[in-house]
Amino acid sequence: MKAGSILCVVAAGAILVLGSAASAVNMETVPVGNIGNTDDTHSGGYGAVDYEYRIGRYEVTAGQYTEFLNAVAGTDTYGLYSSNMWSNFYGCKIERYAGSGTPGDPYEYQVAADWANRPVNFVSWGDAARFANWLHNDQRSGPQDLTTTEDGAYHLDGATSNPDLLAVSREGDWKWAVPTEDEWYKAAYHKNDGDTGHYFDYPTSSDTVPSNYLIDPDPGNNATFYDIPHGYTIGYPYYRT
């Protein structure tokens, strides 16, 4: 089952090429520096990255993924759309609402207005890699081929099975990509104090347990999560955060 979400990482400098006003999808990113930092030895050894990069400030939204689908999934050769996005109780409310999936009658997609800025879900790693390739290729429209989804940061060329996807690695000239565990961990936890092995206990730039309250003024150290006995941050439906 596809049940994941997507976060993107950008090679240092690539956003200057890709972040044009003409792009359908504009990804807000933040820089991650401190080249040569060491692993967090308390976590099992994650977080060391020896190059600068940028990472998405937010997860890829349902609205952004809908733009992607309308650009490259008219026939949806490699199944980038899951019906669970629309029909599942936990779906992100992207609907395939028109078309038969042929070149003459392509599929069309739309997202419920109040879900457009929520994270997309029911995506696989292969879907995320194809989304990254699409960004790498300047968000071109067309069938799922080497100019849109099948080459770029990852040479997929039709790979869909788990063994084939496990054999795929990031290309050296990547611009946009799916974060590695080290890239994500460093962006989330590193104390941003040089090439050190210093990491926060929580991904809120704090060693103190965060609260899950939405209050004004913002206390700073808070996050969206379930907390006994207070429940969820925003109430039902909590999975829309």
Coordinates of N, CA and C in Angstrom, one line a residue:
M1 N 0.8 -1.2 0.0 CA 0.0 0.0 0.0 C 0.9 1.2 0.0
K2 N 0.4 2.2 -0.7 CA 1.1 3.5 -0.7 C 0.5 4.3 0.5
A3 N 1.4 4.7 1.4 CA 0.8 5.5 2.5 C 1.7 6.6 2.9
G4 N 2.8 6.8 2.2 CA 3.8 7.8 2.6 C 3.5 9.2 2.2
S5 N 4.4 10.2 2.6 CA 4.3 11.5 2.1 C 5.6 11.8 1.4
I6 N 5.8 13.1 0.9 CA 7.0 13.4 0.2 C 7.6 14.7 0.8
L7 N 9.0 14.7 0.9 CA 9.7 15.9 1.2 C 10.8 15.9 0.2
C8 N 11.3 17.1 -0.3 CA 12.3 17.2 -1.3 C 13.5 17.9 -0.8
V9 N 14.7 17.5 -1.3 CA 15.9 18.2 -1.1 C 16.5 18.7 -2.4
V10 N 17.2 19.8 -2.3 CA 17.7 20.5 -3.4 C 19.2 20.6 -3.4
A11 N 19.9 20.4 -4.4 CA 21.4 20.6 -4.5 C 21.7 22.1 -4.3
A12 N 22.7 22.4 -3.6 CA 23.1 23.8 -3.4 C 23.2 24.5 -4.8
G13 N 22.5 25.6 -4.9 CA 22.5 26.4 -6.1 C 21.5 26.0 -7.2
A14 N 20.9 24.8 -7.1 CA 20.0 24.4 -8.1 C 18.7 25.2 -8.1
I15 N 18.3 25.7 -6.9 CA 17.0 26.4 -6.8 C 17.1 27.7 -7.6
L16 N 18.3 28.3 -7.9 CA 18.4 29.5 -8.7 C 18.0 29.2 -10.1
V17 N 18.2 28.0 -10.5 CA 17.8 27.6 -11.9 C 16.4 27.2 -12.0
L18 N 15.8 26.5 -10.9 CA 14.5 26.0 -11.0 C 13.4 26.9 -10.5
G19 N 13.7 27.8 -9.7 CA 12.7 28.5 -9.0 C 12.2 29.7 -9.8
S20 N 11.6 29.5 -11.0 CA 11.1 30.5 -11.8 C 9.7 30.8 -11.6
A21 N 9.2 32.0 -11.9 CA 7.8 32.3 -11.7 C 6.9 31.5 -12.6
A22 N 7.5 31.0 -13.7 CA 6.6 30.3 -14.7 C 6.3 28.9 -14.2
S23 N 7.0 28.4 -13.2 CA 6.8 27.0 -12.7 C 5.5 26.9 -12.0
A24 N 4.8 25.8 -12.3 CA 3.5 25.5 -11.7 C 3.6 25.3 -10.2
V25 N 4.8 24.6 -9.8 CA 5.0 24.3 -8.4 C 6.3 25.0 -7.9
N26 N 6.1 25.9 -6.9 CA 7.3 26.5 -6.3 C 7.5 26.0 -4.9
M27 N 8.6 25.4 -4.7 CA 8.9 24.7 -3.5 C 9.7 25.7 -2.6
E28 N 9.2 26.0 -1.4 CA 9.9 26.8 -0.4 C 11.0 25.9 0.3
T29 N 12.2 26.3 0.3 CA 13.3 25.5 0.9 C 14.1 26.4 1.8
V30 N 14.9 25.7 2.7 CA 15.8 26.3 3.6 C 17.1 25.7 3.5
P31 N 18.2 26.5 3.7 CA 19.6 26.0 3.5 C 20.0 25.2 4.7
V32 N 20.9 24.2 4.4 CA 21.5 23.3 5.4 C 23.0 23.4 5.1
G33 N 23.8 23.9 6.0 CA 25.2 24.0 5.8 C 26.0 23.2 6.7
N34 N 27.0 23.8 7.4 CA 27.9 23.1 8.3 C 28.5 21.8 7.7
I35 N 29.2 22.0 6.6 CA 29.8 20.9 5.9 C 30.8 20.1 6.8
G36 N 30.7 18.8 6.7 CA 31.6 18.0 7.5 C 31.2 17.7 8.9
N37 N 29.9 18.0 9.3 CA 29.4 17.6 10.6 C 29.5 16.1 10.8
T38 N 29.6 15.7 12.0 CA 29.7 14.3 12.3 C 28.3 13.7 12.7
D39 N 28.2 12.4 12.7 CA 26.9 11.7 13.1 C 26.5 12.0 14.5
D40 N 25.2 11.8 14.7 CA 24.7 11.8 16.1 C 24.9 10.4 16.6
T41 N 25.8 10.3 17.5 CA 26.2 8.9 18.0 C 25.1 8.4 18.9
H42 N 24.2 9.2 19.4 CA 23.1 8.8 20.3 C 21.9 8.2 19.5
S43 N 21.9 8.4 18.2 CA 20.8 8.0 17.4 C 21.0 6.7 16.6
G44 N 22.2 6.1 16.7 CA 22.6 5.0 15.8 C 23.4 5.4 14.7
G45 N 23.9 6.7 14.7 CA 24.8 7.1 13.6 C 24.2 7.8 12.4
Y46 N 23.4 8.8 12.6 CA 22.8 9.5 11.5 C 23.1 11.0 11.5
G47 N 23.1 11.6 10.4 CA 23.2 13.1 10.3 C 24.4 13.7 9.7
A48 N 25.5 12.9 9.4 CA 26.7 13.4 8.8 C 26.5 13.7 7.3
V49 N 26.7 14.9 6.9 CA 26.5 15.2 5.4 C 27.7 16.2 5.1
D50 N 28.4 15.9 4.1 CA 29.6 16.7 3.8 C 29.5 17.6 2.6
Y51 N 28.3 18.1 2.4 CA 28.0 19.1 1.3 C 26.8 20.0 1.8
E52 N 26.8 21.2 1.2 CA 25.6 22.1 1.4 C 24.4 21.6 0.5
Y53 N 23.2 21.8 1.1 CA 22.0 21.5 0.3 C 20.9 22.4 0.9
R54 N 19.8 22.3 0.2 CA 18.5 22.9 0.7 C 17.5 21.8 0.9
I55 N 16.6 22.0 1.8 CA 15.5 21.0 2.0 C 14.2 21.7 2.1
G56 N 13.1 21.1 1.6 CA 11.8 21.7 1.7 C 11.4 22.1 3.1
R57 N 10.9 23.3 3.2 CA 10.4 23.8 4.5 C 9.1 23.0 4.9
Y58 N 8.4 22.5 3.9 CA 7.2 21.8 4.2 C 7.2 20.5 3.3
E59 N 6.3 19.6 3.7 CA 6.1 18.4 2.9 C 5.4 18.8 1.6
V60 N 5.6 18.0 0.5 CA 4.9 18.3 -0.7 C 3.4 18.2 -0.5
T61 N 2.7 19.2 -1.0 CA 1.2 19.3 -0.7 C 0.4 18.6 -1.7
A62 N -0.8 18.4 -1.3 CA -1.8 17.7 -2.3 C -2.0 18.6 -3.5
G63 N -2.0 19.9 -3.3 CA -2.1 20.8 -4.5 C -0.9 20.7 -5.4
Q64 N 0.3 20.6 -4.9 CA 1.5 20.5 -5.7 C 1.5 19.2 -6.4
Y65 N 1.1 18.1 -5.8 CA 1.1 16.8 -6.4 C 0.0 16.8 -7.5
T66 N -1.1 17.5 -7.3 CA -2.1 17.5 -8.3 C -1.6 18.2 -9.6
E67 N -0.8 19.3 -9.4 CA -0.2 19.9 -10.6 C 0.7 18.9 -11.3
F68 N 1.5 18.1 -10.6 CA 2.3 17.1 -11.1 C 1.5 16.0 -11.9
L69 N 0.4 15.6 -11.3 CA -0.4 14.6 -12.0 C -1.0 15.1 -13.3
N70 N -1.5 16.4 -13.3 CA -2.1 16.9 -14.5 C -1.0 17.2 -15.6
A71 N 0.3 17.3 -15.2 CA 1.3 17.5 -16.1 C 1.8 16.2 -16.8
V72 N 1.8 15.1 -16.0 CA 2.5 13.9 -16.5 C 1.6 12.6 -16.4
A73 N 0.5 12.7 -15.8 CA -0.3 11.4 -15.6 C -1.6 11.4 -16.4
G74 N -1.6 11.9 -17.6 CA -2.8 11.8 -18.5 C -3.1 10.4 -18.8
T75 N -2.1 9.5 -19.0 CA -2.3 8.1 -19.2 C -1.8 7.3 -17.9
D76 N -1.0 8.0 -17.1 CA -0.5 7.4 -15.8 C 0.1 6.0 -16.0
T77 N 1.1 6.0 -16.8 CA 1.8 4.7 -17.1 C 2.3 4.0 -15.9
Y78 N 2.9 4.7 -14.9 CA 3.5 4.1 -13.8 C 2.7 4.2 -12.5
G79 N 1.4 4.6 -12.6 CA 0.5 4.6 -11.4 C 0.9 5.6 -10.4
L80 N 1.1 6.8 -10.8 CA 1.4 7.9 -9.8 C 0.2 8.3 -9.0
Y81 N -1.0 8.0 -9.5 CA -2.2 8.3 -8.7 C -2.7 7.0 -8.0
S82 N -3.1 7.2 -6.8 CA -3.8 6.1 -6.1 C -5.2 6.5 -5.8
S83 N -6.2 5.6 -6.0 CA -7.6 6.0 -5.7 C -7.8 6.2 -4.2
N84 N -6.8 5.7 -3.4 CA -6.9 6.0 -1.9 C -6.8 7.5 -1.6
M85 N -6.1 8.2 -2.5 CA -6.0 9.7 -2.3 C -7.4 10.3 -2.2
W86 N -8.4 9.8 -2.9 CA -9.7 10.3 -2.8 C -10.6 9.6 -1.9
S87 N -10.6 8.2 -2.0 CA -11.7 7.4 -1.4 C -11.4 7.0 0.0
N88 N -10.1 6.9 0.4 CA -9.7 6.4 1.7 C -10.0 7.5 2.7
F89 N -10.5 7.1 3.9 CA -10.8 8.0 5.0 C -9.6 8.9 5.3
Y90 N -8.4 8.4 5.2 CA -7.2 9.1 5.5 C -6.6 9.8 4.3
G91 N -7.2 9.8 3.1 CA -6.7 10.3 1.9 C -6.6 11.8 1.9
C92 N -5.8 12.3 0.9 CA -5.6 13.8 0.8 C -6.5 14.5 -0.1
K93 N -7.6 13.8 -0.6 CA -8.7 14.4 -1.4 C -8.2 14.9 -2.7
I94 N -7.4 14.1 -3.4 CA -7.1 14.3 -4.8 C -8.0 13.4 -5.6
E95 N -8.7 13.9 -6.5 CA -9.7 13.1 -7.3 C -9.3 13.1 -8.8
R96 N -9.4 11.9 -9.3 CA -9.3 11.7 -10.8 C -10.7 11.8 -11.3
Y97 N -11.1 12.9 -11.8 CA -12.5 13.2 -12.1 C -12.9 13.2 -13.5
A98 N -12.0 13.0 -14.4 CA -12.4 13.0 -15.9 C -11.3 12.3 -16.7
G99 N -11.8 11.8 -17.9 CA -10.9 11.2 -18.8 C -10.9 9.7 -18.6
S100 N -10.4 9.0 -19.7 CA -10.3 7.5 -19.7 C -8.9 7.0 -19.7
G101 N -7.9 7.9 -19.6 CA -6.5 7.5 -19.6 C -5.9 7.2 -20.9
T102 N -6.5 7.7 -22.0 CA -5.9 7.5 -23.3 C -5.3 8.8 -23.8
P103 N -4.4 8.8 -24.7 CA -3.8 10.1 -25.2 C -4.9 11.0 -25.8
G104 N -5.9 10.5 -26.3 CA -7.0 11.3 -26.8 C -8.0 11.8 -25.8
D105 N -8.0 11.1 -24.7 CA -8.9 11.4 -23.6 C -8.2 11.2 -22.2
P106 N -7.2 12.1 -21.9 CA -6.4 11.9 -20.8 C -7.1 12.1 -19.5
Y107 N -6.6 11.5 -18.4 CA -7.1 11.7 -17.1 C -6.9 13.2 -16.7
E108 N -7.8 13.7 -15.8 CA -7.7 15.0 -15.2 C -7.9 14.8 -13.7
Y109 N -7.2 15.7 -13.0 CA -7.2 15.6 -11.5 C -7.5 16.9 -10.9
Q110 N -8.1 16.8 -9.7 CA -8.4 18.0 -8.9 C -8.3 17.7 -7.5
V111 N -8.1 18.7 -6.6 CA -8.0 18.5 -5.2 C -9.0 19.4 -4.5
A112 N -9.6 18.9 -3.5 CA -10.6 19.6 -2.7 C -9.9 20.9 -2.2
A113 N -10.6 22.0 -2.3 CA -10.0 23.3 -2.0 C -9.4 23.4 -0.6
D114 N -10.0 22.9 0.4 CA -9.5 23.0 1.8 C -8.4 21.9 2.1
W115 N -8.0 21.2 1.1 CA -6.9 20.2 1.2 C -5.7 20.5 0.4
A116 N -5.7 21.6 -0.4 CA -4.7 21.8 -1.3 C -3.3 22.1 -0.6
N117 N -3.3 22.6 0.6 CA -2.1 22.9 1.3 C -1.8 21.9 2.3
R118 N -2.5 20.8 2.3 CA -2.2 19.7 3.3 C -1.2 18.7 2.6
P119 N -0.4 17.9 3.3 CA 0.5 17.0 2.7 C -0.2 15.9 1.9
V120 N 0.4 15.6 0.7 CA 0.0 14.5 -0.1 C 0.3 13.2 0.7
N121 N -0.5 12.2 0.5 CA -0.2 10.9 1.0 C -0.6 9.8 0.1
F122 N -0.5 8.6 0.5 CA -0.6 7.4 -0.4 C 0.3 7.5 -1.6
V123 N 1.5 7.8 -1.3 CA 2.6 7.8 -2.4 C 3.7 6.8 -1.9
S124 N 4.3 6.2 -2.9 CA 5.5 5.3 -2.7 C 6.8 6.1 -2.9
W125 N 7.9 5.4 -2.6 CA 9.2 6.0 -2.9 C 9.4 6.2 -4.4
G126 N 8.9 5.3 -5.2 CA 8.9 5.4 -6.6 C 8.2 6.7 -7.1
D127 N 7.0 6.9 -6.5 CA 6.2 8.1 -6.8 C 7.0 9.4 -6.5
A128 N 7.6 9.4 -5.3 CA 8.4 10.5 -4.8 C 9.6 10.8 -5.7
A129 N 10.3 9.7 -6.1 CA 11.4 9.8 -7.0 C 11.0 10.4 -8.4
R130 N 9.9 10.0 -8.9 CA 9.4 10.6 -10.1 C 9.0 12.0 -10.0
F131 N 8.4 12.4 -8.8 CA 8.1 13.8 -8.6 C 9.4 14.6 -8.6
A132 N 10.5 14.1 -7.9 CA 11.8 14.8 -7.9 C 12.3 14.9 -9.3
N133 N 12.2 13.8 -10.1 CA 12.7 13.9 -11.5 C 12.0 15.0 -12.3
W134 N 10.7 15.1 -12.0 CA 9.9 16.1 -12.7 C 10.4 17.5 -12.4
L135 N 10.7 17.7 -11.1 CA 11.2 19.0 -10.7 C 12.6 19.2 -11.3
H136 N 13.4 18.2 -11.3 CA 14.7 18.3 -12.0 C 14.6 18.7 -13.4
N137 N 13.6 18.2 -14.1 CA 13.4 18.4 -15.5 C 12.5 19.6 -15.8
D138 N 12.5 20.6 -14.9 CA 11.8 21.9 -15.0 C 10.3 21.7 -15.2
Q139 N 9.7 20.7 -14.6 CA 8.3 20.5 -14.5 C 7.7 20.4 -15.9
R140 N 8.3 19.7 -16.8 CA 7.8 19.5 -18.2 C 6.5 18.7 -18.2
S141 N 5.6 19.0 -19.1 CA 4.4 18.3 -19.3 C 4.6 17.2 -20.4
G142 N 3.9 16.1 -20.3 CA 4.0 15.1 -21.3 C 3.9 13.7 -20.7
P143 N 4.0 12.7 -21.5 CA 3.9 11.3 -20.9 C 5.1 11.0 -20.0
Q144 N 5.0 9.9 -19.2 CA 6.0 9.6 -18.3 C 7.1 8.9 -19.0
D145 N 8.1 9.7 -19.4 CA 9.3 9.2 -20.1 C 10.6 9.8 -19.6
L146 N 11.7 9.6 -20.3 CA 13.0 10.1 -19.9 C 13.1 11.6 -19.8
T147 N 12.1 12.3 -20.4 CA 12.2 13.8 -20.4 C 11.4 14.4 -19.2
T148 N 10.6 13.6 -18.5 CA 9.7 14.1 -17.5 C 10.0 13.4 -16.1
T149 N 9.7 12.1 -16.1 CA 9.7 11.4 -14.8 C 10.7 10.2 -14.7
E150 N 11.2 9.8 -15.8 CA 12.0 8.5 -15.8 C 13.5 8.7 -15.7
D151 N 14.0 10.0 -15.8 CA 15.4 10.3 -15.7 C 15.5 11.7 -15.0
G152 N 16.7 11.9 -14.5 CA 16.9 13.2 -13.8 C 17.8 12.9 -12.6
A153 N 17.2 13.1 -11.4 CA 18.0 12.7 -10.2 C 18.1 11.2 -10.1
Y154 N 17.2 10.5 -10.7 CA 17.2 9.0 -10.6 C 16.9 8.5 -12.0
H155 N 17.7 7.5 -12.5 CA 17.4 6.9 -13.7 C 16.5 5.7 -13.4
L156 N 15.2 5.9 -13.6 CA 14.2 4.9 -13.3 C 13.8 4.1 -14.6
D157 N 13.5 4.8 -15.7 CA 13.3 4.1 -17.0 C 12.3 3.0 -16.8
G158 N 11.2 3.2 -16.1 CA 10.1 2.2 -16.0 C 10.2 1.3 -14.8
A159 N 11.2 1.5 -13.9 CA 11.3 0.7 -12.7 C 10.1 0.9 -11.8
T160 N 9.4 -0.2 -11.4 CA 8.3 -0.2 -10.5 C 8.3 -1.2 -9.4
S161 N 9.0 -2.3 -9.7 CA 9.1 -3.4 -8.7 C 10.0 -3.0 -7.5
N162 N 9.8 -3.5 -6.4 CA 10.7 -3.2 -5.3 C 12.2 -3.6 -5.6
P163 N 12.5 -4.7 -6.1 CA 13.9 -5.0 -6.5 C 14.5 -4.0 -7.4
D164 N 13.7 -3.6 -8.4 CA 14.2 -2.6 -9.4 C 14.4 -1.2 -8.8
L165 N 13.5 -0.8 -7.9 CA 13.6 0.5 -7.2 C 14.8 0.5 -6.2
L166 N 15.0 -0.7 -5.6 CA 16.1 -0.7 -4.6 C 17.4 -0.6 -5.3
A167 N 17.5 -0.9 -6.5 CA 18.7 -0.8 -7.3 C 19.0 0.6 -7.8
V168 N 18.1 1.5 -7.6 CA 18.2 2.9 -8.1 C 19.0 3.7 -7.1
S169 N 19.9 4.5 -7.6 CA 20.6 5.4 -6.7 C 20.6 6.8 -7.3
R170 N 20.9 7.8 -6.5 CA 20.9 9.2 -7.0 C 22.0 9.5 -7.9
E171 N 21.7 10.2 -9.0 CA 22.7 10.6 -10.0 C 23.5 11.7 -9.5
G172 N 24.8 11.8 -10.0 CA 25.7 12.8 -9.5 C 25.3 14.2 -9.9
D173 N 24.5 14.4 -11.0 CA 24.2 15.8 -11.4 C 22.8 16.1 -10.9
W174 N 22.3 15.5 -9.8 CA 21.0 15.8 -9.3 C 20.7 17.3 -9.0
K175 N 19.5 17.7 -9.2 CA 19.1 19.0 -8.7 C 18.1 19.0 -7.6
W176 N 17.0 18.2 -7.8 CA 16.0 17.9 -6.8 C 16.1 16.4 -6.5
A177 N 15.8 16.0 -5.2 CA 15.8 14.6 -4.9 C 15.0 14.3 -3.7
V178 N 14.8 13.0 -3.4 CA 14.2 12.6 -2.1 C 15.3 12.6 -1.1
P179 N 15.1 13.2 0.1 CA 16.2 13.3 1.1 C 16.6 11.9 1.5
T180 N 17.9 11.8 1.7 CA 18.4 10.6 2.4 C 18.1 10.7 3.9
E181 N 18.3 9.6 4.6 CA 18.0 9.7 6.1 C 19.0 10.6 6.7
D182 N 20.2 10.7 6.3 CA 21.2 11.6 6.9 C 20.8 13.0 6.6
E183 N 20.4 13.3 5.3 CA 20.0 14.7 5.0 C 18.8 15.1 5.8
W184 N 17.8 14.3 5.9 CA 16.6 14.7 6.7 C 17.0 14.8 8.2
Y185 N 17.8 13.9 8.7 CA 18.1 14.0 10.2 C 18.9 15.2 10.5
K186 N 19.9 15.5 9.6 CA 20.7 16.7 9.9 C 19.8 18.0 9.9
A187 N 18.9 18.1 8.9 CA 18.1 19.3 8.8 C 17.1 19.4 10.0
A188 N 16.7 18.2 10.5 CA 15.7 18.3 11.6 C 16.3 18.5 12.9
Y189 N 17.5 17.9 13.2 CA 18.1 17.8 14.5 C 19.4 18.6 14.8
H190 N 20.2 18.8 13.8 CA 21.5 19.4 14.0 C 21.4 20.8 14.6
K191 N 22.3 21.1 15.5 CA 22.2 22.4 16.3 C 22.8 23.5 15.5
N192 N 23.2 23.3 14.2 CA 23.6 24.4 13.4 C 24.8 25.2 14.0
D193 N 25.7 24.5 14.6 CA 26.8 25.1 15.3 C 28.2 24.7 14.7
G194 N 28.2 24.6 13.4 CA 29.5 24.2 12.7 C 29.6 22.7 12.4
D195 N 30.8 22.3 12.2 CA 31.0 20.9 11.8 C 31.1 20.0 13.0
T196 N 30.0 20.0 13.8 CA 30.0 19.3 15.1 C 29.1 18.0 15.0
G197 N 29.1 17.3 16.1 CA 28.1 16.2 16.3 C 27.1 16.5 17.3
H198 N 26.7 17.8 17.4 CA 25.7 18.3 18.4 C 24.3 18.3 17.8
Y199 N 23.4 17.6 18.4 CA 22.1 17.5 17.9 C 21.1 17.7 19.0
F200 N 19.9 18.3 18.6 CA 18.8 18.5 19.6 C 18.1 17.2 19.8
D201 N 17.4 17.1 20.9 CA 16.7 15.9 21.2 C 15.4 15.8 20.4
Y202 N 14.9 17.0 20.0 CA 13.6 17.1 19.3 C 13.8 17.9 18.1
P203 N 13.0 17.7 17.0 CA 13.1 18.4 15.7 C 12.4 19.8 15.8
T204 N 12.5 20.4 16.9 CA 11.9 21.7 17.1 C 13.0 22.7 17.6
S205 N 14.3 22.4 17.3 CA 15.4 23.1 17.8 C 15.4 23.3 19.3
S206 N 15.2 22.2 20.0 CA 15.1 22.2 21.4 C 15.4 20.8 22.0
D207 N 15.9 20.9 23.3 CA 16.1 19.6 24.0 C 15.0 19.4 25.0
T208 N 14.0 20.3 25.0 CA 12.9 20.2 25.9 C 11.7 19.6 25.1
V209 N 10.9 18.8 25.8 CA 9.7 18.2 25.2 C 8.8 19.3 24.7
P210 N 8.4 19.3 23.4 CA 7.5 20.3 22.9 C 6.1 20.1 23.4
S211 N 5.3 21.2 23.3 CA 3.9 21.2 23.6 C 3.2 21.0 22.3
N212 N 1.9 20.7 22.3 CA 1.1 20.5 21.1 C -0.1 21.5 21.1
Y213 N 0.2 22.7 21.7 CA -0.9 23.7 21.8 C -0.7 24.7 20.7
L214 N -1.8 25.1 20.1 CA -1.8 26.3 19.1 C -2.3 27.5 19.9
I215 N -1.4 28.3 20.4 CA -1.8 29.4 21.2 C -1.1 30.7 20.7
D216 N -1.6 31.8 21.1 CA -1.0 33.1 20.7 C -0.6 33.9 21.9
P217 N 0.7 34.3 22.0 CA 1.7 34.2 21.0 C 2.3 32.7 21.0
D218 N 2.9 32.4 19.9 CA 3.5 31.1 19.6 C 4.6 30.9 20.6
P219 N 4.5 29.8 21.4 CA 5.6 29.6 22.4 C 6.9 29.1 21.8
G220 N 6.9 28.8 20.5 CA 8.1 28.4 19.8 C 8.4 26.9 19.8
N221 N 8.4 26.3 21.0 CA 8.7 24.9 21.0 C 7.4 24.1 21.0
N222 N 6.8 24.0 19.9 CA 5.6 23.2 19.8 C 5.5 22.4 18.5
A223 N 4.6 21.4 18.4 CA 4.6 20.6 17.3 C 3.2 19.9 17.2
T224 N 2.9 19.3 16.1 CA 1.6 18.6 15.9 C 1.8 17.1 16.2
F225 N 1.2 16.7 17.3 CA 1.3 15.3 17.7 C 0.3 15.0 18.7
Y226 N 0.1 13.7 19.0 CA -0.9 13.2 20.0 C -0.3 13.3 21.4
D227 N -1.0 13.9 22.3 CA -0.4 14.0 23.7 C -1.5 13.6 24.7
I228 N -1.2 12.6 25.5 CA -2.1 12.1 26.5 C -1.9 13.0 27.7
P229 N -3.0 13.6 28.3 CA -4.4 13.4 28.1 C -5.0 14.4 27.2
H230 N -4.2 15.3 26.5 CA -4.8 16.4 25.8 C -5.2 16.2 24.4
G231 N -4.9 15.0 23.9 CA -5.3 14.7 22.5 C -4.5 15.3 21.4
Y232 N -5.2 15.6 20.3 CA -4.5 16.1 19.1 C -4.4 17.6 19.2
T233 N -3.4 18.1 18.4 CA -3.2 19.6 18.4 C -4.5 20.3 17.9
I234 N -5.0 19.9 16.8 CA -6.1 20.7 16.2 C -7.4 19.9 16.2
G235 N -7.5 18.8 16.8 CA -8.7 18.0 16.8 C -8.9 17.3 15.5
Y236 N -10.1 16.7 15.3 CA -10.4 16.0 14.1 C -10.5 16.9 12.9
P237 N -10.0 16.5 11.7 CA -9.2 15.3 11.5 C -7.8 15.6 11.6
Y238 N -7.1 15.0 12.6 CA -5.7 15.3 12.9 C -4.8 15.0 11.8
Y239 N -5.2 14.1 10.9 CA -4.3 13.6 9.8 C -4.2 14.7 8.7
R240 N -4.9 15.8 8.8 CA -4.8 16.8 7.8 C -3.7 17.8 8.0
T241 N -2.9 17.6 9.1 CA -1.9 18.6 9.4 C -0.7 18.4 8.5

